[in-house]
Tab-separated table of C-alpha atoms in Angstrom:
chain	number	residue	atom	x	y	z
A	1139	UNK	CA	41.631	27.546	-41.477
A	1140	UNK	CA	43.146	24.113	-40.802
A	1141	UNK	CA	42.574	22.400	-44.145
A	1142	UNK	CA	42.758	18.866	-42.723
A	1143	UNK	CA	39.531	19.609	-40.868
A	1144	UNK	CA	37.735	21.406	-43.690
A	1145	UNK	CA	34.840	19.757	-45.582
A	1146	UNK	CA	35.452	17.801	-48.774
A	1147	UNK	CA	33.005	16.759	-51.476
A	1148	UNK	CA	33.480	13.264	-52.878
A	1149	UNK	CA	30.804	13.281	-55.541
A	1150	UNK	CA	27.443	12.943	-53.770
A	1151	UNK	CA	28.973	12.800	-50.270
A	1152	UNK	CA	30.310	15.725	-48.258
A	1153	UNK	CA	32.865	14.746	-45.624
A	1154	UNK	CA	33.214	16.739	-42.403
A	1155	UNK	CA	36.994	16.522	-42.644
A	1156	UNK	CA	39.716	15.092	-44.873
A	1157	UNK	CA	40.789	12.180	-42.683
A	1158	UNK	CA	39.772	8.863	-44.217
A	1159	UNK	CA	39.941	5.405	-42.691
A	1160	UNK	CA	41.462	3.136	-45.326
A	1161	UNK	CA	40.262	-0.464	-45.659
A	1162	UNK	CA	42.122	-3.109	-43.674
A	1163	UNK	CA	41.177	-6.796	-43.859
A	1164	UNK	CA	40.213	-8.352	-40.521
A	1165	UNK	CA	40.331	-12.036	-41.553
A	1166	UNK	CA	37.472	-12.675	-39.144
A	1167	UNK	CA	34.560	-13.640	-41.411
A	1168	UNK	CA	32.960	-17.062	-41.682
A	1169	UNK	CA	32.068	-18.250	-45.188
A	1170	UNK	CA	32.211	-14.633	-46.291
A	1171	UNK	CA	29.852	-13.394	-43.586
A	1172	UNK	CA	31.031	-10.706	-41.162
A	1173	UNK	CA	30.807	-11.586	-37.475
A	1174	UNK	CA	30.377	-9.868	-34.063
A	1175	UNK	CA	34.053	-8.855	-34.279
A	1176	UNK	CA	33.153	-6.542	-37.162
A	1177	UNK	CA	30.375	-4.849	-35.181
A	1178	UNK	CA	32.860	-3.987	-32.438
A	1179	UNK	CA	35.651	-3.060	-34.827
A	1180	UNK	CA	33.670	-0.726	-37.062
A	1181	UNK	CA	31.733	0.696	-34.142
A	1182	UNK	CA	35.062	1.705	-32.627
A	1183	UNK	CA	36.357	3.268	-35.849
A	1184	UNK	CA	33.071	5.104	-36.417
A	1185	UNK	CA	33.720	7.023	-33.170
A	1186	UNK	CA	37.209	8.096	-34.276
A	1187	UNK	CA	36.250	11.520	-35.635
A	1188	UNK	CA	37.373	10.659	-39.192
A	1189	UNK	CA	35.410	11.961	-42.160
A	1190	UNK	CA	34.929	8.657	-44.008
A	1191	UNK	CA	35.075	4.972	-43.099
A	1192	UNK	CA	35.983	2.533	-45.891
A	1193	UNK	CA	35.433	-1.035	-44.703
A	1194	UNK	CA	37.642	-3.957	-45.585
A	1195	UNK	CA	37.845	-5.466	-49.059
A	1196	UNK	CA	34.840	-7.705	-49.572
A	1197	UNK	CA	35.042	-10.292	-52.306
A	1198	UNK	CA	32.650	-10.415	-55.247
A	1199	UNK	CA	32.787	-14.234	-55.268
A	1200	UNK	CA	33.922	-16.975	-52.857
A	1201	UNK	CA	37.069	-17.646	-54.905
A	1202	UNK	CA	37.790	-13.908	-54.910
A	1203	UNK	CA	38.556	-13.885	-51.194
A	1204	UNK	CA	42.170	-13.422	-50.147
A	1205	UNK	CA	41.742	-16.090	-47.491
A	1206	UNK	CA	39.036	-18.415	-46.258
A	1207	UNK	CA	38.309	-15.911	-43.455
A	1208	UNK	CA	37.788	-12.868	-45.678
A	1209	UNK	CA	34.484	-11.026	-45.915
A	1210	UNK	CA	32.331	-11.209	-49.011
A	1211	UNK	CA	29.402	-9.445	-50.623
A	1212	UNK	CA	28.409	-12.229	-53.014
A	1213	UNK	CA	25.314	-13.744	-51.359
A	1214	UNK	CA	22.108	-12.828	-49.558
A	1215	UNK	CA	23.702	-13.971	-46.307
A	1216	UNK	CA	26.784	-11.774	-46.814
A	1217	UNK	CA	24.582	-8.806	-47.678
A	1218	UNK	CA	22.407	-9.270	-44.590
A	1219	UNK	CA	25.421	-9.608	-42.296
A	1220	UNK	CA	26.857	-6.337	-43.610
A	1221	UNK	CA	23.450	-4.643	-43.401
A	1222	UNK	CA	23.392	-5.357	-39.670
A	1223	UNK	CA	26.863	-3.821	-39.229
A	1224	UNK	CA	25.887	-0.670	-41.140
A	1225	UNK	CA	22.626	-0.371	-39.208
A	1226	UNK	CA	24.262	-0.838	-35.819
A	1227	UNK	CA	27.061	1.620	-36.547
A	1228	UNK	CA	24.593	4.144	-37.949
A	1229	UNK	CA	22.585	4.238	-34.734
A	1230	UNK	CA	25.412	6.061	-32.967
A	1231	UNK	CA	27.503	7.658	-35.727
A	1232	UNK	CA	26.789	9.664	-38.861
A	1233	UNK	CA	30.114	8.831	-40.508
A	1234	UNK	CA	29.600	7.791	-44.168
A	1235	UNK	CA	30.501	4.143	-44.737
A	1236	UNK	CA	31.875	2.865	-48.036
A	1237	UNK	CA	32.621	-0.751	-48.973
A	1238	UNK	CA	35.737	-1.717	-50.886
A	1239	UNK	CA	34.866	-4.519	-53.310
A	1240	UNK	CA	37.397	-6.665	-55.086
A	1241	UNK	CA	38.705	-10.020	-56.258
A	1242	UNK	CA	42.089	-11.336	-55.166
A	1243	UNK	CA	42.813	-13.241	-58.389
A	1244	UNK	CA	46.113	-15.110	-58.175
A	1245	UNK	CA	46.684	-13.779	-54.634
A	1246	UNK	CA	43.605	-15.600	-53.316
A	1247	UNK	CA	43.493	-18.859	-51.341
A	1248	UNK	CA	45.980	-18.001	-48.594
A	1249	UNK	CA	46.479	-18.781	-44.925
A	1250	UNK	CA	45.726	-16.105	-42.330
A	1251	UNK	CA	48.500	-13.498	-41.862
A	1252	UNK	CA	49.171	-14.480	-38.252
A	1253	UNK	CA	49.563	-18.088	-39.434
A	1254	UNK	CA	52.147	-17.091	-42.033
A	1255	UNK	CA	49.879	-16.036	-44.911
A	1256	UNK	CA	51.270	-18.665	-47.298
A	1257	UNK	CA	49.348	-19.709	-50.419
A	1258	UNK	CA	47.107	-22.743	-50.001
A	1259	UNK	CA	47.053	-25.164	-52.944
A	1260	UNK	CA	43.639	-26.120	-54.378
A	1261	UNK	CA	43.819	-29.699	-53.105
A	1262	UNK	CA	44.547	-28.606	-49.512
A	1263	UNK	CA	41.844	-27.819	-46.944
A	1264	UNK	CA	40.751	-24.147	-47.089
A	1265	UNK	CA	42.292	-23.795	-50.552
A	1266	UNK	CA	40.856	-23.413	-54.050
A	1267	UNK	CA	41.876	-22.867	-57.662
A	1268	UNK	CA	42.820	-19.256	-58.280
A	1269	UNK	CA	42.280	-17.296	-61.498
A	1270	UNK	CA	44.281	-14.532	-63.181
A	1271	UNK	CA	44.678	-12.759	-66.524
A	1272	UNK	CA	47.494	-15.166	-67.432
A	1273	UNK	CA	48.882	-18.413	-66.068
A	1274	UNK	CA	51.591	-16.666	-64.053
A	1275	UNK	CA	52.083	-17.260	-60.327
A	1276	UNK	CA	52.625	-14.424	-57.862
A	1277	UNK	CA	55.816	-16.059	-56.569
A	1278	UNK	CA	57.829	-19.255	-56.881
A	1279	UNK	CA	55.998	-20.664	-53.869
A	1280	UNK	CA	52.480	-19.925	-55.146
A	1281	UNK	CA	50.376	-22.380	-57.195
A	1282	UNK	CA	49.713	-21.489	-60.824
A	1283	UNK	CA	46.443	-19.642	-61.408
A	1284	UNK	CA	44.047	-20.553	-64.199
A	1285	UNK	CA	44.099	-18.057	-67.070
A	1286	UNK	CA	40.655	-16.513	-67.386
A	1287	UNK	CA	38.522	-17.240	-70.438
A	1288	UNK	CA	36.174	-14.772	-72.108
A	1289	UNK	CA	33.311	-16.438	-70.213
A	1290	UNK	CA	35.206	-15.990	-66.945
A	1291	UNK	CA	35.647	-12.283	-67.699
A	1292	UNK	CA	31.966	-11.837	-68.517
A	1293	UNK	CA	31.048	-13.604	-65.287
A	1294	UNK	CA	33.441	-11.385	-63.307
A	1295	UNK	CA	31.866	-8.189	-64.647
A	1296	UNK	CA	28.438	-9.441	-63.547
A	1297	UNK	CA	29.800	-10.365	-60.114
A	1298	UNK	CA	31.197	-6.880	-59.568
A	1299	UNK	CA	27.925	-5.223	-60.569
A	1300	UNK	CA	25.815	-7.513	-58.366
A	1301	UNK	CA	28.189	-6.974	-55.440
A	1302	UNK	CA	27.984	-3.194	-55.816
A	1303	UNK	CA	24.196	-3.475	-55.871
A	1304	UNK	CA	24.318	-5.590	-52.712
A	1305	UNK	CA	26.519	-2.988	-51.005
A	1306	UNK	CA	23.932	-0.345	-51.894
A	1307	UNK	CA	21.092	-2.471	-50.513
A	1308	UNK	CA	23.105	-3.124	-47.339
A	1309	UNK	CA	23.108	0.618	-46.645
A	1310	UNK	CA	26.583	1.715	-47.715
A	1311	UNK	CA	26.970	5.208	-49.171
A	1312	UNK	CA	29.269	3.999	-51.934
A	1313	UNK	CA	31.868	1.500	-53.050
A	1314	UNK	CA	35.593	1.645	-53.653
A	1315	UNK	CA	36.669	-0.513	-56.575
A	1316	UNK	CA	39.850	-2.343	-55.553
A	1317	UNK	CA	42.364	-2.133	-58.396
A	1318	UNK	CA	45.466	-2.074	-56.192
A	1319	UNK	CA	47.896	-4.229	-54.221
A	1320	UNK	CA	48.321	-6.962	-56.806
A	1321	UNK	CA	44.738	-8.185	-56.750
A	1322	UNK	CA	42.828	-9.167	-59.874
A	1323	UNK	CA	42.051	-5.781	-61.444
A	1324	UNK	CA	45.634	-4.667	-60.794
A	1325	UNK	CA	46.776	-7.950	-62.361
A	1326	UNK	CA	44.957	-6.967	-65.556
A	1327	UNK	CA	46.556	-3.506	-65.514
A	1328	UNK	CA	50.174	-4.590	-65.076
A	1329	UNK	CA	52.224	-6.010	-67.962
A	1330	UNK	CA	54.074	-8.168	-65.425
A	1331	UNK	CA	50.957	-10.221	-64.705
A	1332	UNK	CA	48.929	-9.679	-67.882
A	1333	UNK	CA	50.422	-11.354	-70.940
A	1334	UNK	CA	47.168	-11.918	-72.794
A	1335	UNK	CA	46.951	-11.561	-76.590
A	1336	UNK	CA	43.248	-10.673	-76.776
A	1337	UNK	CA	41.423	-7.360	-76.254
A	1338	UNK	CA	42.230	-7.468	-72.513
A	1339	UNK	CA	46.027	-7.669	-72.869
A	1340	UNK	CA	49.000	-6.147	-74.623
A	1341	UNK	CA	48.604	-2.401	-75.039
A	1342	UNK	CA	47.832	-0.050	-72.180
A	1343	UNK	CA	44.393	0.550	-73.655
A	1344	UNK	CA	43.676	-3.177	-73.628
A	1345	UNK	CA	45.052	-3.739	-70.126
A	1346	UNK	CA	42.810	-0.942	-68.807
A	1347	UNK	CA	39.763	-2.333	-70.593
A	1348	UNK	CA	38.456	-4.689	-67.892
A	1349	UNK	CA	38.713	-2.305	-64.895
A	1350	UNK	CA	37.110	0.479	-66.957
A	1351	UNK	CA	34.372	-1.836	-68.223
A	1352	UNK	CA	33.586	-2.862	-64.642
A	1353	UNK	CA	33.543	0.770	-63.539
A	1354	UNK	CA	31.167	1.703	-66.370
A	1355	UNK	CA	28.869	-1.241	-65.623
A	1356	UNK	CA	28.674	-0.414	-61.918
A	1357	UNK	CA	28.039	3.271	-62.596
A	1358	UNK	CA	25.222	2.403	-65.024
A	1359	UNK	CA	23.591	0.013	-62.554
A	1360	UNK	CA	23.634	2.203	-59.411
A	1361	UNK	CA	21.828	5.470	-58.526
A	1362	UNK	CA	23.598	8.775	-59.194
A	1363	UNK	CA	23.838	9.493	-55.462
A	1364	UNK	CA	25.844	6.309	-54.826
A	1365	UNK	CA	29.538	7.160	-54.602
A	1366	UNK	CA	32.048	5.190	-56.696
A	1367	UNK	CA	35.767	5.585	-56.072
A	1368	UNK	CA	38.763	3.533	-57.173
A	1369	UNK	CA	41.913	2.481	-55.357
A	1370	UNK	CA	45.047	1.924	-57.402
A	1371	UNK	CA	48.652	0.974	-56.934
A	1372	UNK	CA	50.465	3.776	-58.748
A	1373	UNK	CA	53.622	1.690	-59.189
A	1374	UNK	CA	54.657	-1.954	-59.087
A	1375	UNK	CA	58.100	-0.836	-57.837
A	1376	UNK	CA	59.558	-3.283	-60.352
A	1377	UNK	CA	61.232	-2.997	-63.756
A	1378	UNK	CA	58.888	-3.037	-66.760
A	1379	UNK	CA	55.812	-3.031	-64.549
A	1380	UNK	CA	52.873	-0.715	-63.941
A	1381	UNK	CA	54.122	2.798	-63.201
A	1382	UNK	CA	53.043	6.364	-62.492
A	1383	UNK	CA	52.816	7.318	-66.175
A	1384	UNK	CA	50.334	4.513	-66.844
A	1385	UNK	CA	48.531	5.341	-63.591
A	1386	UNK	CA	47.980	8.906	-64.779
A	1387	UNK	CA	46.430	7.681	-68.043
A	1388	UNK	CA	44.185	5.249	-66.139
A	1389	UNK	CA	43.193	7.951	-63.644
A	1390	UNK	CA	42.328	10.337	-66.457
A	1391	UNK	CA	40.130	7.681	-68.049
A	1392	UNK	CA	38.302	7.215	-64.735
A	1393	UNK	CA	38.025	10.974	-64.277
A	1394	UNK	CA	36.385	11.318	-67.687
A	1395	UNK	CA	33.860	8.661	-66.655
A	1396	UNK	CA	32.779	10.539	-63.543
A	1397	UNK	CA	34.765	8.669	-60.911
A	1398	UNK	CA	34.211	10.380	-57.555
A	1399	UNK	CA	37.763	9.951	-56.213
A	1400	UNK	CA	41.032	8.102	-56.729
A	1401	UNK	CA	42.794	6.518	-53.739
A	1402	UNK	CA	46.520	6.230	-54.473
A	1403	UNK	CA	48.572	3.428	-52.951
A	1404	UNK	CA	51.338	1.310	-54.525
A	1405	UNK	CA	52.936	-2.119	-54.744
A	1406	UNK	CA	51.661	-5.612	-54.058
A	1407	UNK	CA	51.815	-7.105	-57.544
A	1408	UNK	CA	55.133	-8.939	-57.522
A	1409	UNK	CA	57.379	-10.589	-54.985
A	1410	UNK	CA	60.282	-8.838	-56.761
A	1411	UNK	CA	59.117	-5.340	-55.798
A	1412	UNK	CA	61.707	-2.990	-54.305
A	1413	UNK	CA	59.857	-0.408	-52.201
A	1414	UNK	CA	61.741	2.395	-50.503
A	1415	UNK	CA	59.517	2.856	-47.467
A	1416	UNK	CA	59.699	6.217	-45.675
A	1417	UNK	CA	57.232	8.858	-44.477
A	1418	UNK	CA	55.220	10.177	-47.454
A	1419	UNK	CA	56.743	7.519	-49.707
A	1420	UNK	CA	53.564	7.321	-51.810
A	1421	UNK	CA	52.519	10.976	-51.637
A	1422	UNK	CA	54.497	11.855	-54.781
A	1423	UNK	CA	52.285	9.483	-56.751
A	1424	UNK	CA	49.143	11.174	-55.422
A	1425	UNK	CA	50.630	14.568	-56.252
A	1426	UNK	CA	51.416	13.556	-59.841
A	1427	UNK	CA	47.913	12.221	-60.382
A	1428	UNK	CA	46.319	15.229	-58.682
A	1429	UNK	CA	48.002	17.491	-61.235
A	1430	UNK	CA	46.303	15.593	-64.064
A	1431	UNK	CA	42.713	14.988	-62.900
A	1432	UNK	CA	39.829	17.052	-61.559
A	1433	UNK	CA	38.418	14.454	-59.136
A	1434	UNK	CA	39.633	14.411	-55.514
A	1435	UNK	CA	42.799	12.434	-54.787
A	1436	UNK	CA	43.453	10.550	-51.545
A	1437	UNK	CA	47.039	9.955	-50.383
A	1438	UNK	CA	48.003	7.067	-48.102
A	1439	UNK	CA	51.158	5.463	-46.742
A	1440	UNK	CA	53.145	6.242	-43.596
A	1441	UNK	CA	51.227	9.437	-42.906
A	1442	UNK	CA	51.426	9.397	-39.132
A	1443	UNK	CA	51.629	12.996	-37.885
A	1444	UNK	CA	48.983	15.739	-37.830
A	1445	UNK	CA	51.211	18.478	-39.274
A	1446	UNK	CA	52.479	16.052	-41.911
A	1447	UNK	CA	48.877	15.417	-43.017
A	1448	UNK	CA	48.037	19.130	-42.949
A	1449	UNK	CA	51.084	19.965	-45.068
A	1450	UNK	CA	50.162	17.378	-47.720
A	1451	UNK	CA	46.769	18.998	-48.187
A	1452	UNK	CA	47.943	22.614	-47.874
A	1453	UNK	CA	50.637	22.030	-50.480
A	1454	UNK	CA	48.058	20.608	-52.895
A	1455	UNK	CA	49.627	17.153	-53.074
A	1456	UNK	CA	46.293	15.486	-52.274
A	1457	UNK	CA	42.773	16.439	-51.257
A	1458	UNK	CA	42.591	14.007	-48.338
A	1459	UNK	CA	44.790	11.578	-46.446
A	1460	UNK	CA	43.982	8.020	-45.448
A	1461	UNK	CA	45.099	6.056	-42.413
A	1462	UNK	CA	45.196	2.266	-42.226
A	1463	UNK	CA	47.538	0.589	-39.743
A	1464	UNK	CA	48.007	3.919	-37.984
A	1465	UNK	CA	44.351	4.212	-37.026
A	1466	UNK	CA	44.213	0.586	-35.914
A	1467	UNK	CA	47.045	1.480	-33.547
A	1468	UNK	CA	45.446	4.748	-32.466
A	1469	UNK	CA	41.676	4.833	-33.146
A	1470	UNK	CA	41.505	8.404	-31.767
A	1471	UNK	CA	44.098	9.757	-34.197
A	1472	UNK	CA	41.700	12.450	-35.511
A	1473	UNK	CA	41.070	13.714	-31.948
A	1474	UNK	CA	44.787	13.972	-31.279
A	1475	UNK	CA	45.365	15.670	-34.634
A	1476	UNK	CA	42.636	18.213	-33.843
A	1477	UNK	CA	44.246	18.894	-30.462
A	1478	UNK	CA	47.675	19.409	-32.035
A	1479	UNK	CA	46.360	21.679	-34.782
A	1480	UNK	CA	44.144	23.679	-32.409
A	1481	UNK	CA	40.709	22.903	-33.807
A	1482	UNK	CA	37.450	21.529	-32.440
A	1483	UNK	CA	36.161	18.113	-33.508
A	1484	UNK	CA	32.770	16.491	-33.095
A	1485	UNK	CA	32.339	13.489	-30.818
A	1486	UNK	CA	29.532	11.402	-29.394
A	1487	UNK	CA	28.035	13.031	-26.284
A	1488	UNK	CA	29.039	9.997	-24.221
A	1489	UNK	CA	32.679	10.986	-24.761
A	1490	UNK	CA	32.532	14.715	-24.084
A	1491	UNK	CA	33.672	14.309	-20.477
A	1492	UNK	CA	36.937	12.659	-21.496
A	1493	UNK	CA	38.703	15.656	-23.016
A	1494	UNK	CA	41.759	16.783	-21.057
A	1495	UNK	CA	41.397	19.663	-18.595
A	1496	UNK	CA	43.605	21.926	-20.721
A	1497	UNK	CA	41.600	21.136	-23.908
A	1498	UNK	CA	38.041	21.951	-22.874
A	1499	UNK	CA	37.169	23.232	-26.355
A	1500	UNK	CA	38.498	20.179	-28.220
A	1501	UNK	CA	35.273	18.147	-28.403
A	1502	UNK	CA	31.768	19.281	-29.245
A	1503	UNK	CA	28.646	17.205	-29.518
A	1504	UNK	CA	28.227	15.361	-32.804
């Protein structure tokens, strides 16, 4: 059996295969509300043949957006806009859809990537005051964030719970809690960005407290059949920062709480990071965590080839692989992987005629 195309249980959801579409921000929303672009974009990805579609990070509050054009899940209008996307996609695809929810913290209030992506100061148009665990900027060029008070933290926990409830009402099958890439929950985890002296800073136990509290609150507020996963950065790639040893402890704490999967990425917390990018450069982190938890582990990062993905799973380094930029470049990556590995994959009946003459058994009706 080709393991890449074998089923996988992520808590209450069973995936048809182990190819996952990782979340990638589109920077195409208006006041947090997704637009017609998103209907086209996610409709396209839903026909890819992947086993799970995780939509872009959606902010739990307006100031939690990375940029002024990021999507949100913090209002009735945001919820309704996403509900329409889920409904439209679901008419023609049975792929499970999960929403990544998060808060950008000190990395919020930025320009769009294709306009340079620079931080926007609070007094400038499209900018606002950012918040963080401590009054420490992401880089020399970034404005100082406001250190969060106890009231701010209490408000944030409520925002995450309400946003998860909105995602459920919008029709998503689950949420992925975004604790990676230098955004707010990662900022609480890392000693480089969290220099608090209260119960949310200092020791590893204290730095994990807020993400775990949010996880517990969401789990208590949502039905048992609503999937809850977490994405982490396993390393800051910087001296004295968050690392794989701390990631294992955090993952074990999530595992004990009934987390349905852990999605292992890395980096994004500091401008001083030194990442050695190469194929499989993050897979070792997933492997280390997989050896220490019982929940499924998803690996991501420069996984571009079918046999490469199959080997990762066959060798037990992860239970699934995720594609981000690679599937934006090639939205039929799962079809091509199935062809290379000699297996059949389901597709919409409208596409059955497109399979190559020499691959007449590649596609079957979904």
